[in-house]
């Protein structure tokens, strides 16, 4: 019996809702959020009541991973179920004028669902390329509608922009010498620069309208909401500014949580909450170089930019009222697994390519064992020369290489800093992540044949995986072209300063 039939049966028995309506999917994706940033993950002063409510009523993951410690590669893997090395979204991230983007021959979750009649929308941070004439925008990748900033909101001058009311300027300079960040609807610039104080309201209204319209049409839907929160520079409108105990970071996080609360009200009000799977996670770990403005990795080591746990282990919540039973799972899962899981639940065909994700249904509906035994850790600049930097096999993680990052500077741990240069470990550093999730105490292999056997298994997995990995053409290495930067007045001069509307 396939998962779509199983879910329909569970819904019929538990909810008295014996319909054949396909499930809806809402995928919420935070930005630079650390493992320890949510109230439900132990932060003492974060105000995240709606996310905490989802965690209390759903399944909270303790061992959930992204595939890259920076934005663009992580998003490529999320939407395709494939490591970023396959799609070519590496090294680093895409920029406003990047020539490359997520290749159109890659199949996104939206494109998996479209043949089944799903309505699809994306709202927020895209960061998978724009390209010439909008080649790589969401509307070219399976999404019917898009509202958002097509890259990171710090990728434009922000020193004169207002991030908090009444007129508190954004912290720092952001990127200078480029166009101010635009707000796009589908492929048209609606505002440049964006109004940060009203941005979240615009996103909330767009997402709520999409849900309401789909529900009214009785059309199944997929909503992808990659938020800008809590990436630097933080911002928040009047509904959240000054209302948290964590300063700017806490206010930005609270604004995201408020939006999630509004979406839950819309799902409830339109009568589709019981038929909607909500998934929440983040793209990578916290940007610790921003100190109190950069998030918190909890007990995990380092953060953004590194292959330590703090860079790639993420908070994650799955919620489906009446279908997913409340609890906590310690099973290993990944953003890679979201596409195969959604495809299975919708009864959709999987792309005919090498997928790295597995179906999580057994975890979600039975709180059973994961099909995932391994997780690969690529650095921000993966290469065939070095391959994976680390591998997790069951509870053990082996670091073949370690390297710090500027994103994780300012912490007392010197191994996190950019000054911690690339180091080869032979034998690899081996950690028991159940006993030592902070990766402080490498296991000694001396007189431990059991650990030597584990390491032997890990090396075999590494050899097999790297033997099967075919690196796609690097999209980011195609470079940038200033003429590709989005400008609402394409013929104006002098650029980029004249791009205002």
Coordinates of C-alpha atoms in Angstrom, one line a residue:
X1 CA 0.0 0.0 0.0
X2 CA 1.6 3.3 -1.0
X3 CA 1.9 6.3 1.3
X4 CA -0.9 8.4 -0.4
X5 CA -3.4 5.6 0.3
X6 CA -2.1 5.2 3.9
X7 CA -2.5 8.9 4.7
X8 CA -6.0 8.9 3.2
X9 CA -6.9 5.9 5.4
X10 CA -5.5 7.6 8.5
X11 CA -7.3 10.8 7.7
X12 CA -10.6 8.9 7.3
X13 CA -10.3 6.9 10.5
X14 CA -8.9 9.6 12.8
X15 CA -10.6 12.7 11.4
X16 CA -13.8 11.3 10.0
X17 CA -12.7 13.0 6.7
X18 CA -13.1 10.2 4.1
X19 CA -12.2 12.2 1.0
X20 CA -9.7 11.5 -1.7
X21 CA -8.4 15.1 -1.7
X22 CA -4.6 15.2 -2.2
X23 CA -2.7 16.7 0.7
X24 CA -1.5 20.2 0.7
X25 CA 2.1 21.1 1.5
X26 CA 3.5 24.2 3.2
X27 CA 7.3 24.4 3.4
X28 CA 8.7 27.0 5.7
X29 CA 12.5 27.7 5.4
X30 CA 14.2 30.1 7.8
X31 CA 17.5 31.8 7.0
X32 CA 20.7 31.5 9.1
X33 CA 18.7 30.1 12.0
X34 CA 20.7 28.2 14.6
X35 CA 19.9 24.8 16.2
X36 CA 19.4 26.6 19.5
X37 CA 17.4 29.7 18.4
X38 CA 13.8 28.5 19.0
X39 CA 12.0 28.4 22.3
X40 CA 11.1 24.7 21.6
X41 CA 14.8 24.0 21.1
X42 CA 15.7 25.5 24.5
X43 CA 16.5 29.2 23.9
X44 CA 15.5 30.9 27.1
X45 CA 14.4 34.3 25.6
X46 CA 13.2 33.6 22.1
X47 CA 9.5 34.4 21.5
X48 CA 8.4 31.7 19.1
X49 CA 4.9 30.7 20.3
X50 CA 3.6 29.5 17.0
X51 CA 6.6 27.4 16.1
X52 CA 6.6 26.1 19.7
X53 CA 2.9 25.2 19.1
X54 CA 3.7 23.3 15.9
X55 CA 6.5 21.5 17.8
X56 CA 4.3 20.5 20.7
X57 CA 1.6 19.3 18.4
X58 CA 3.9 17.7 15.8
X59 CA 7.2 16.0 15.4
X60 CA 10.4 17.7 16.4
X61 CA 13.7 16.5 14.9
X62 CA 16.9 16.5 16.9
X63 CA 19.1 15.2 14.0
X64 CA 18.0 17.0 10.9
X65 CA 20.6 18.3 8.4
X66 CA 20.9 20.7 5.5
X67 CA 23.5 19.9 2.8
X68 CA 25.6 23.1 2.8
X69 CA 26.6 25.6 5.4
X70 CA 25.7 28.5 3.1
X71 CA 22.5 29.7 1.3
X72 CA 22.3 28.9 -2.4
X73 CA 23.6 25.3 -2.4
X74 CA 21.4 24.4 0.6
X75 CA 18.3 25.8 -1.3
X76 CA 19.2 23.8 -4.4
X77 CA 19.3 20.6 -2.5
X78 CA 16.1 21.3 -0.7
X79 CA 14.1 21.8 -3.9
X80 CA 15.7 19.0 -5.9
X81 CA 16.5 16.2 -3.4
X82 CA 20.1 16.2 -4.7
X83 CA 23.4 17.3 -3.3
X84 CA 24.4 20.7 -4.7
X85 CA 27.5 19.1 -6.3
X86 CA 25.2 17.3 -8.8
X87 CA 23.2 20.5 -9.8
X88 CA 26.3 22.7 -9.9
X89 CA 25.1 25.3 -7.4
X90 CA 28.6 25.7 -5.8
X91 CA 31.1 27.1 -4.7
X92 CA 29.6 29.7 -2.4
X93 CA 26.4 31.6 -3.3
X94 CA 24.8 33.3 -6.3
X95 CA 24.8 37.1 -6.6
X96 CA 22.5 39.7 -8.2
X97 CA 24.4 39.7 -11.5
X98 CA 25.3 36.0 -11.6
X99 CA 25.2 34.4 -15.0
X100 CA 24.3 31.0 -13.6
X101 CA 21.5 29.6 -11.5
X102 CA 19.6 26.4 -10.7
X103 CA 19.8 24.6 -14.0
X104 CA 16.4 24.2 -15.7
X105 CA 17.0 20.5 -16.3
X106 CA 16.9 20.0 -12.5
X107 CA 13.4 19.1 -11.2
X108 CA 12.0 21.0 -8.3
X109 CA 9.3 19.9 -5.8
X110 CA 7.0 22.3 -7.6
X111 CA 7.7 20.6 -10.9
X112 CA 7.1 17.2 -9.3
X113 CA 3.6 18.3 -8.1
X114 CA 2.4 20.3 -11.2
X115 CA 1.4 17.3 -13.3
X116 CA -1.0 16.3 -10.5
X117 CA -2.8 19.6 -10.7
X118 CA -1.2 21.4 -7.8
X119 CA -1.2 25.1 -7.5
X120 CA 2.3 26.3 -6.6
X121 CA 3.7 29.5 -5.1
X122 CA 7.0 30.8 -3.7
X123 CA 7.2 33.8 -1.4
X124 CA 10.4 35.3 0.0
X125 CA 14.1 34.7 -0.6
X126 CA 14.8 32.7 -3.8
X127 CA 18.6 32.9 -4.1
X128 CA 18.8 30.4 -6.9
X129 CA 19.6 32.8 -9.7
X130 CA 17.9 35.4 -11.9
X131 CA 19.8 35.1 -15.2
X132 CA 19.2 36.8 -18.5
X133 CA 15.5 37.7 -18.9
X134 CA 14.6 35.9 -15.7
X135 CA 15.9 32.5 -16.8
X136 CA 16.2 31.1 -13.4
X137 CA 13.4 32.7 -11.5
X138 CA 10.8 30.6 -9.6
X139 CA 8.2 31.1 -12.4
X140 CA 10.6 29.1 -14.7
X141 CA 11.1 26.4 -12.1
X142 CA 7.5 25.1 -11.6
X143 CA 6.0 27.9 -9.5
X144 CA 2.8 29.6 -10.7
X145 CA 3.4 32.7 -8.7
X146 CA 6.3 34.4 -6.9
X147 CA 6.6 37.4 -4.6
X148 CA 10.0 38.1 -3.1
X149 CA 13.5 39.3 -3.2
X150 CA 15.3 37.0 -5.7
X151 CA 18.5 36.8 -3.6
X152 CA 19.8 37.6 -0.1
X153 CA 18.5 41.0 1.2
X154 CA 22.0 42.1 2.2
X155 CA 23.2 41.9 -1.4
X156 CA 22.6 45.6 -2.0
X157 CA 23.5 48.9 -0.1
X158 CA 21.4 49.1 3.1
X159 CA 23.1 51.8 5.2
X160 CA 20.4 54.3 4.3
X161 CA 17.4 51.9 4.5
X162 CA 15.1 51.6 7.4
X163 CA 15.0 48.2 9.1
X164 CA 13.0 49.0 12.3
X165 CA 10.4 51.7 13.0
X166 CA 10.2 54.5 13.2
X167 CA 13.4 55.1 11.3
X168 CA 16.1 52.8 12.7
X169 CA 18.6 52.3 9.9
X170 CA 19.8 48.8 8.9
X171 CA 22.9 47.6 10.8
X172 CA 26.0 47.7 8.7
X173 CA 26.6 48.6 5.0
X174 CA 25.6 45.3 3.3
X175 CA 26.9 45.0 -0.2
X176 CA 27.8 48.3 -1.9
X177 CA 28.4 49.0 -5.6
X178 CA 25.3 47.1 -6.7
X179 CA 21.6 47.8 -7.1
X180 CA 19.4 48.2 -4.1
X181 CA 17.4 45.0 -3.3
X182 CA 14.1 44.7 -5.4
X183 CA 10.8 43.2 -4.6
X184 CA 9.6 41.2 -7.5
X185 CA 6.1 39.8 -8.4
X186 CA 6.6 36.9 -10.8
X187 CA 9.2 38.4 -13.1
X188 CA 8.4 42.1 -12.7
X189 CA 10.0 44.5 -10.2
X190 CA 7.3 46.1 -8.1
X191 CA 9.5 48.1 -5.7
X192 CA 13.2 49.1 -5.5
X193 CA 14.5 49.4 -2.9
X194 CA 12.2 47.2 -0.9
X195 CA 10.4 48.6 2.1
X196 CA 11.6 46.3 5.0
X197 CA 8.9 47.6 7.4
X198 CA 6.1 46.4 5.3
X199 CA 7.8 43.4 3.6
X200 CA 6.6 40.7 6.0
X201 CA 3.0 42.0 5.7
X202 CA 3.2 41.7 1.9
X203 CA 4.5 38.2 2.2
X204 CA 1.8 37.2 4.7
X205 CA -1.0 38.6 2.6
X206 CA 0.3 37.0 -0.6
X207 CA 0.7 33.6 1.1
X208 CA -2.7 33.8 2.8
X209 CA -4.4 34.8 -0.5
X210 CA -2.8 31.9 -2.3
X211 CA -4.0 29.5 0.3
X212 CA -7.5 30.9 0.4
X213 CA -7.8 31.0 -3.4
X214 CA -6.6 27.4 -3.7
X215 CA -9.0 26.2 -1.0
X216 CA -11.9 28.0 -2.6
X217 CA -11.1 26.2 -5.9
X218 CA -10.6 22.9 -4.0
X219 CA -7.2 22.7 -5.7
X220 CA -4.3 21.1 -3.8
X221 CA -1.4 23.4 -3.3
X222 CA 2.3 23.7 -2.5
X223 CA 3.4 26.9 -0.7
X224 CA 7.2 27.4 -0.5
X225 CA 8.1 30.2 2.0
X226 CA 11.8 30.8 2.2
X227 CA 12.0 33.6 4.7
X228 CA 14.6 36.3 5.0
X229 CA 14.5 36.0 8.8
X230 CA 16.9 35.7 10.6
X231 CA 19.7 36.7 8.1
X232 CA 21.7 39.9 8.6
X233 CA 20.7 42.7 8.5
X234 CA 17.7 41.9 10.7
X235 CA 14.5 43.8 10.2
X236 CA 11.0 43.9 11.6
X237 CA 7.8 46.0 11.2
X238 CA 5.6 47.5 13.9
X239 CA 4.0 44.1 14.8
X240 CA 7.3 42.7 16.1
X241 CA 9.9 45.5 16.5
X242 CA 10.9 46.0 20.1
X243 CA 8.7 43.2 21.3
X244 CA 11.2 40.4 22.0
X245 CA 13.8 40.0 24.7
X246 CA 16.6 39.3 22.2
X247 CA 17.0 42.7 20.4
X248 CA 17.0 42.9 16.6
X249 CA 17.6 39.2 16.1
X250 CA 14.7 38.3 18.4
X251 CA 12.4 40.8 16.8
X252 CA 13.1 39.4 13.3
X253 CA 12.5 35.9 14.6
X254 CA 9.3 37.0 16.3
X255 CA 8.1 38.5 13.0
X256 CA 8.6 35.2 11.2
X257 CA 6.8 33.4 14.0
X258 CA 3.9 35.9 13.7
X259 CA 3.6 35.2 10.0
X260 CA 3.5 31.5 10.6
X261 CA 0.7 32.1 13.1
X262 CA -1.3 34.0 10.5
X263 CA -0.8 31.2 8.0
X264 CA -2.1 28.7 10.5
X265 CA -5.2 30.9 11.0
X266 CA -5.7 31.0 7.3
X267 CA -5.3 27.2 6.9
X268 CA -7.8 26.7 9.8
X269 CA -10.2 29.3 8.5
X270 CA -10.3 27.9 5.0
X271 CA -10.9 24.3 6.3
X272 CA -7.7 22.8 4.9
X273 CA -5.5 22.6 8.0
X274 CA -6.4 18.9 8.6
X275 CA -5.3 18.1 5.1
X276 CA -2.0 20.0 5.1
X277 CA 1.5 18.9 5.9
X278 CA 3.6 21.8 7.3
X279 CA 7.4 21.4 7.4
X280 CA 9.8 23.9 9.0
X281 CA 13.6 24.0 8.9
X282 CA 16.5 26.3 8.0
X283 CA 19.1 26.6 5.3
X284 CA 22.2 26.6 7.4
X285 CA 23.5 27.4 10.9
X286 CA 23.9 30.8 12.6
X287 CA 26.2 33.5 11.4
X288 CA 28.2 33.7 14.6
X289 CA 30.4 36.5 13.4
X290 CA 27.4 38.8 14.0
X291 CA 27.6 37.9 17.7
X292 CA 24.2 38.6 19.4
X293 CA 22.8 39.5 16.0
X294 CA 23.8 36.2 14.5
X295 CA 21.9 33.4 16.2
X296 CA 22.8 30.5 18.4
X297 CA 23.9 27.0 17.7
X298 CA 22.9 25.7 21.1
X299 CA 25.2 22.9 22.2
X300 CA 26.6 22.4 18.7
X301 CA 30.1 23.4 17.5
X302 CA 30.7 26.4 15.3
X303 CA 28.1 27.7 12.8
X304 CA 27.6 29.0 9.3
X305 CA 30.3 28.3 6.8
X306 CA 31.7 25.2 8.6
X307 CA 31.0 21.4 8.4
X308 CA 30.8 21.1 12.1
X309 CA 27.4 20.3 13.5
X310 CA 26.6 23.9 14.2
X311 CA 26.9 24.7 10.5
X312 CA 24.6 22.0 9.1
X313 CA 22.4 20.5 11.9
X314 CA 19.1 22.4 11.9
X315 CA 15.9 22.8 13.9
X316 CA 13.1 21.0 12.0
X317 CA 9.4 20.4 12.7
X318 CA 6.8 18.4 10.9
X319 CA 3.1 19.1 11.7
X320 CA -0.1 17.5 10.3
X321 CA -3.0 17.8 12.7
X322 CA -4.5 14.4 13.5
X323 CA -2.0 12.6 11.3
X324 CA 1.4 13.1 12.8
X325 CA 1.4 12.2 16.4
X326 CA 3.2 14.6 18.8
X327 CA 6.7 13.7 19.8
X328 CA 10.5 14.0 19.3
X329 CA 12.5 11.9 16.9
X330 CA 16.2 11.3 17.1
X331 CA 16.2 9.7 13.7
X332 CA 18.5 11.2 11.1
X333 CA 16.9 13.1 8.3
X334 CA 17.7 15.9 5.8
X335 CA 16.4 18.6 3.6
X336 CA 17.2 16.1 0.8
X337 CA 14.4 13.9 2.0
X338 CA 11.6 16.5 1.6
X339 CA 11.1 16.0 -2.2
X340 CA 10.8 12.2 -2.0
X341 CA 8.5 12.4 1.0
X342 CA 6.2 15.0 -0.7
X343 CA 6.2 13.0 -3.9
X344 CA 5.3 9.8 -2.0
X345 CA 2.4 11.5 -0.1
X346 CA 1.0 13.1 -3.2
X347 CA 1.4 10.0 -5.4
X348 CA 3.7 11.8 -7.8
X349 CA 6.4 10.4 -9.9
X350 CA 10.0 10.9 -8.9
X351 CA 12.4 12.6 -11.3
X352 CA 14.4 10.1 -13.3
X353 CA 17.7 11.2 -12.0
X354 CA 20.1 10.2 -9.1
X355 CA 18.3 11.3 -6.0
X356 CA 20.1 11.6 -2.6
X357 CA 16.9 11.9 -0.5
X358 CA 14.8 9.2 1.0
X359 CA 11.1 9.0 2.0
X360 CA 10.6 10.1 5.6
X361 CA 7.0 8.7 5.9
X362 CA 8.0 6.0 8.4
X363 CA 9.4 8.7 10.7
X364 CA 6.5 11.0 10.3
X365 CA 3.6 8.6 10.7
X366 CA 5.0 5.7 12.8
X367 CA 7.8 7.5 14.6
X368 CA 9.8 4.6 13.2
X369 CA 13.3 4.2 11.8
X370 CA 14.8 6.4 9.2
X371 CA 15.9 5.0 5.8
X372 CA 18.8 7.4 6.0
X373 CA 22.0 5.9 7.4
X374 CA 24.5 8.5 6.3
X375 CA 24.9 12.2 5.8
X376 CA 27.6 13.8 3.7
X377 CA 29.2 17.2 4.7
X378 CA 30.5 19.3 1.9
X379 CA 32.2 22.6 2.5
X380 CA 31.2 25.9 0.9
X381 CA 33.6 25.2 -1.9
X382 CA 33.3 21.5 -2.7
X383 CA 35.8 20.0 -5.2
X384 CA 36.5 16.6 -6.6
X385 CA 40.0 16.9 -5.3
X386 CA 38.9 16.8 -1.6
X387 CA 35.5 15.3 -1.9
X388 CA 33.3 15.3 1.3
X389 CA 34.8 16.9 4.4
X390 CA 32.9 14.7 6.8
X391 CA 30.5 11.8 7.0
X392 CA 27.9 10.8 9.5
X393 CA 27.2 7.1 9.7
X394 CA 24.5 6.2 12.3
X395 CA 25.6 7.9 15.5
X396 CA 29.3 8.4 14.4
X397 CA 30.8 11.3 12.5
X398 CA 34.2 11.3 10.9
X399 CA 36.0 14.5 9.9
X400 CA 38.4 13.9 7.0
X401 CA 39.0 17.7 6.7
X402 CA 38.2 20.6 8.9
X403 CA 38.3 24.3 8.2
X404 CA 37.0 27.5 9.9
X405 CA 35.0 30.2 8.3
X406 CA 34.6 34.0 8.5
X407 CA 30.9 33.4 9.2
X408 CA 31.7 31.6 12.4
X409 CA 34.3 34.1 13.7
X410 CA 34.2 35.8 17.1
X411 CA 33.5 32.6 19.1
X412 CA 36.0 31.5 21.7
X413 CA 36.5 28.2 19.8
X414 CA 39.5 28.9 17.6
X415 CA 38.6 26.0 15.3
X416 CA 35.5 28.0 14.1
X417 CA 37.5 31.1 13.0
X418 CA 38.6 31.9 9.4
X419 CA 42.1 31.6 10.8
X420 CA 41.6 27.8 11.3
X421 CA 43.0 26.8 8.0
X422 CA 42.2 23.6 6.0
X423 CA 43.5 20.7 8.0
X424 CA 43.7 17.1 6.9
X425 CA 42.9 14.4 9.5
X426 CA 44.5 11.0 9.0
X427 CA 43.1 9.1 10.7
X428 CA 39.9 11.1 10.6
X429 CA 38.5 12.7 13.8
X430 CA 35.8 10.4 15.0
X431 CA 32.9 11.6 17.3
X432 CA 30.0 9.8 18.9
X433 CA 27.3 12.4 18.3
X434 CA 24.9 10.9 20.8
X435 CA 27.3 11.2 23.6
X436 CA 29.1 14.3 22.3
X437 CA 27.0 16.4 20.0
X438 CA 29.4 19.3 20.6
X439 CA 32.2 17.4 18.9
X440 CA 34.6 18.3 21.7
X441 CA 36.1 14.8 22.4
X442 CA 37.5 12.8 19.5
X443 CA 37.4 9.0 20.1
X444 CA 40.6 7.2 20.4
X445 CA 41.0 4.2 18.1
X446 CA 43.7 2.6 20.3
X447 CA 42.6 -0.9 21.5
X448 CA 39.1 -0.2 20.1
X449 CA 38.6 -2.7 17.3
X450 CA 34.9 -1.8 17.3
X451 CA 35.7 1.8 16.5
X452 CA 38.2 0.7 13.9
X453 CA 35.5 -1.3 12.3
X454 CA 33.2 1.7 12.3
X455 CA 35.8 3.8 10.6
X456 CA 36.4 1.1 8.1
X457 CA 32.7 1.2 7.2
X458 CA 32.7 5.0 6.9
X459 CA 35.7 4.9 4.6
X460 CA 33.9 2.3 2.4
X461 CA 30.8 4.5 2.3
X462 CA 33.0 7.5 1.3
X463 CA 34.6 5.6 -1.5
X464 CA 31.3 4.3 -2.9
X465 CA 29.6 7.7 -2.6
X466 CA 32.4 9.7 -4.2
X467 CA 32.8 7.1 -6.9
X468 CA 29.1 7.7 -7.9
X469 CA 29.2 11.5 -7.6
X470 CA 29.3 13.3 -10.9
X471 CA 29.9 17.1 -10.3
X472 CA 27.7 19.3 -12.4
X473 CA 29.1 22.4 -14.1
X474 CA 29.6 25.1 -11.5
X475 CA 27.0 27.7 -11.9
X476 CA 28.7 30.2 -9.6
X477 CA 32.0 29.9 -11.5
X478 CA 30.3 31.3 -14.5
X479 CA 30.8 34.7 -12.9
X480 CA 28.8 37.8 -12.8
X481 CA 27.6 40.5 -15.3
X482 CA 26.5 43.9 -13.9
X483 CA 24.0 44.2 -16.7
X484 CA 22.1 41.2 -15.2
X485 CA 21.4 43.0 -11.9
X486 CA 17.7 43.6 -11.7
X487 CA 16.8 47.3 -12.3
X488 CA 13.3 48.7 -12.4
X489 CA 14.4 51.4 -14.9
X490 CA 16.6 49.4 -17.3
X491 CA 17.6 52.3 -19.5
X492 CA 18.4 54.7 -16.6
X493 CA 21.9 56.2 -15.9
X494 CA 24.1 56.1 -14.0
X495 CA 23.6 52.6 -12.7
X496 CA 23.3 51.2 -10.1
X497 CA 22.2 54.3 -8.2
X498 CA 19.4 55.2 -10.6
X499 CA 17.5 51.9 -10.1
X500 CA 14.6 53.3 -7.9
X501 CA 10.9 52.9 -8.4

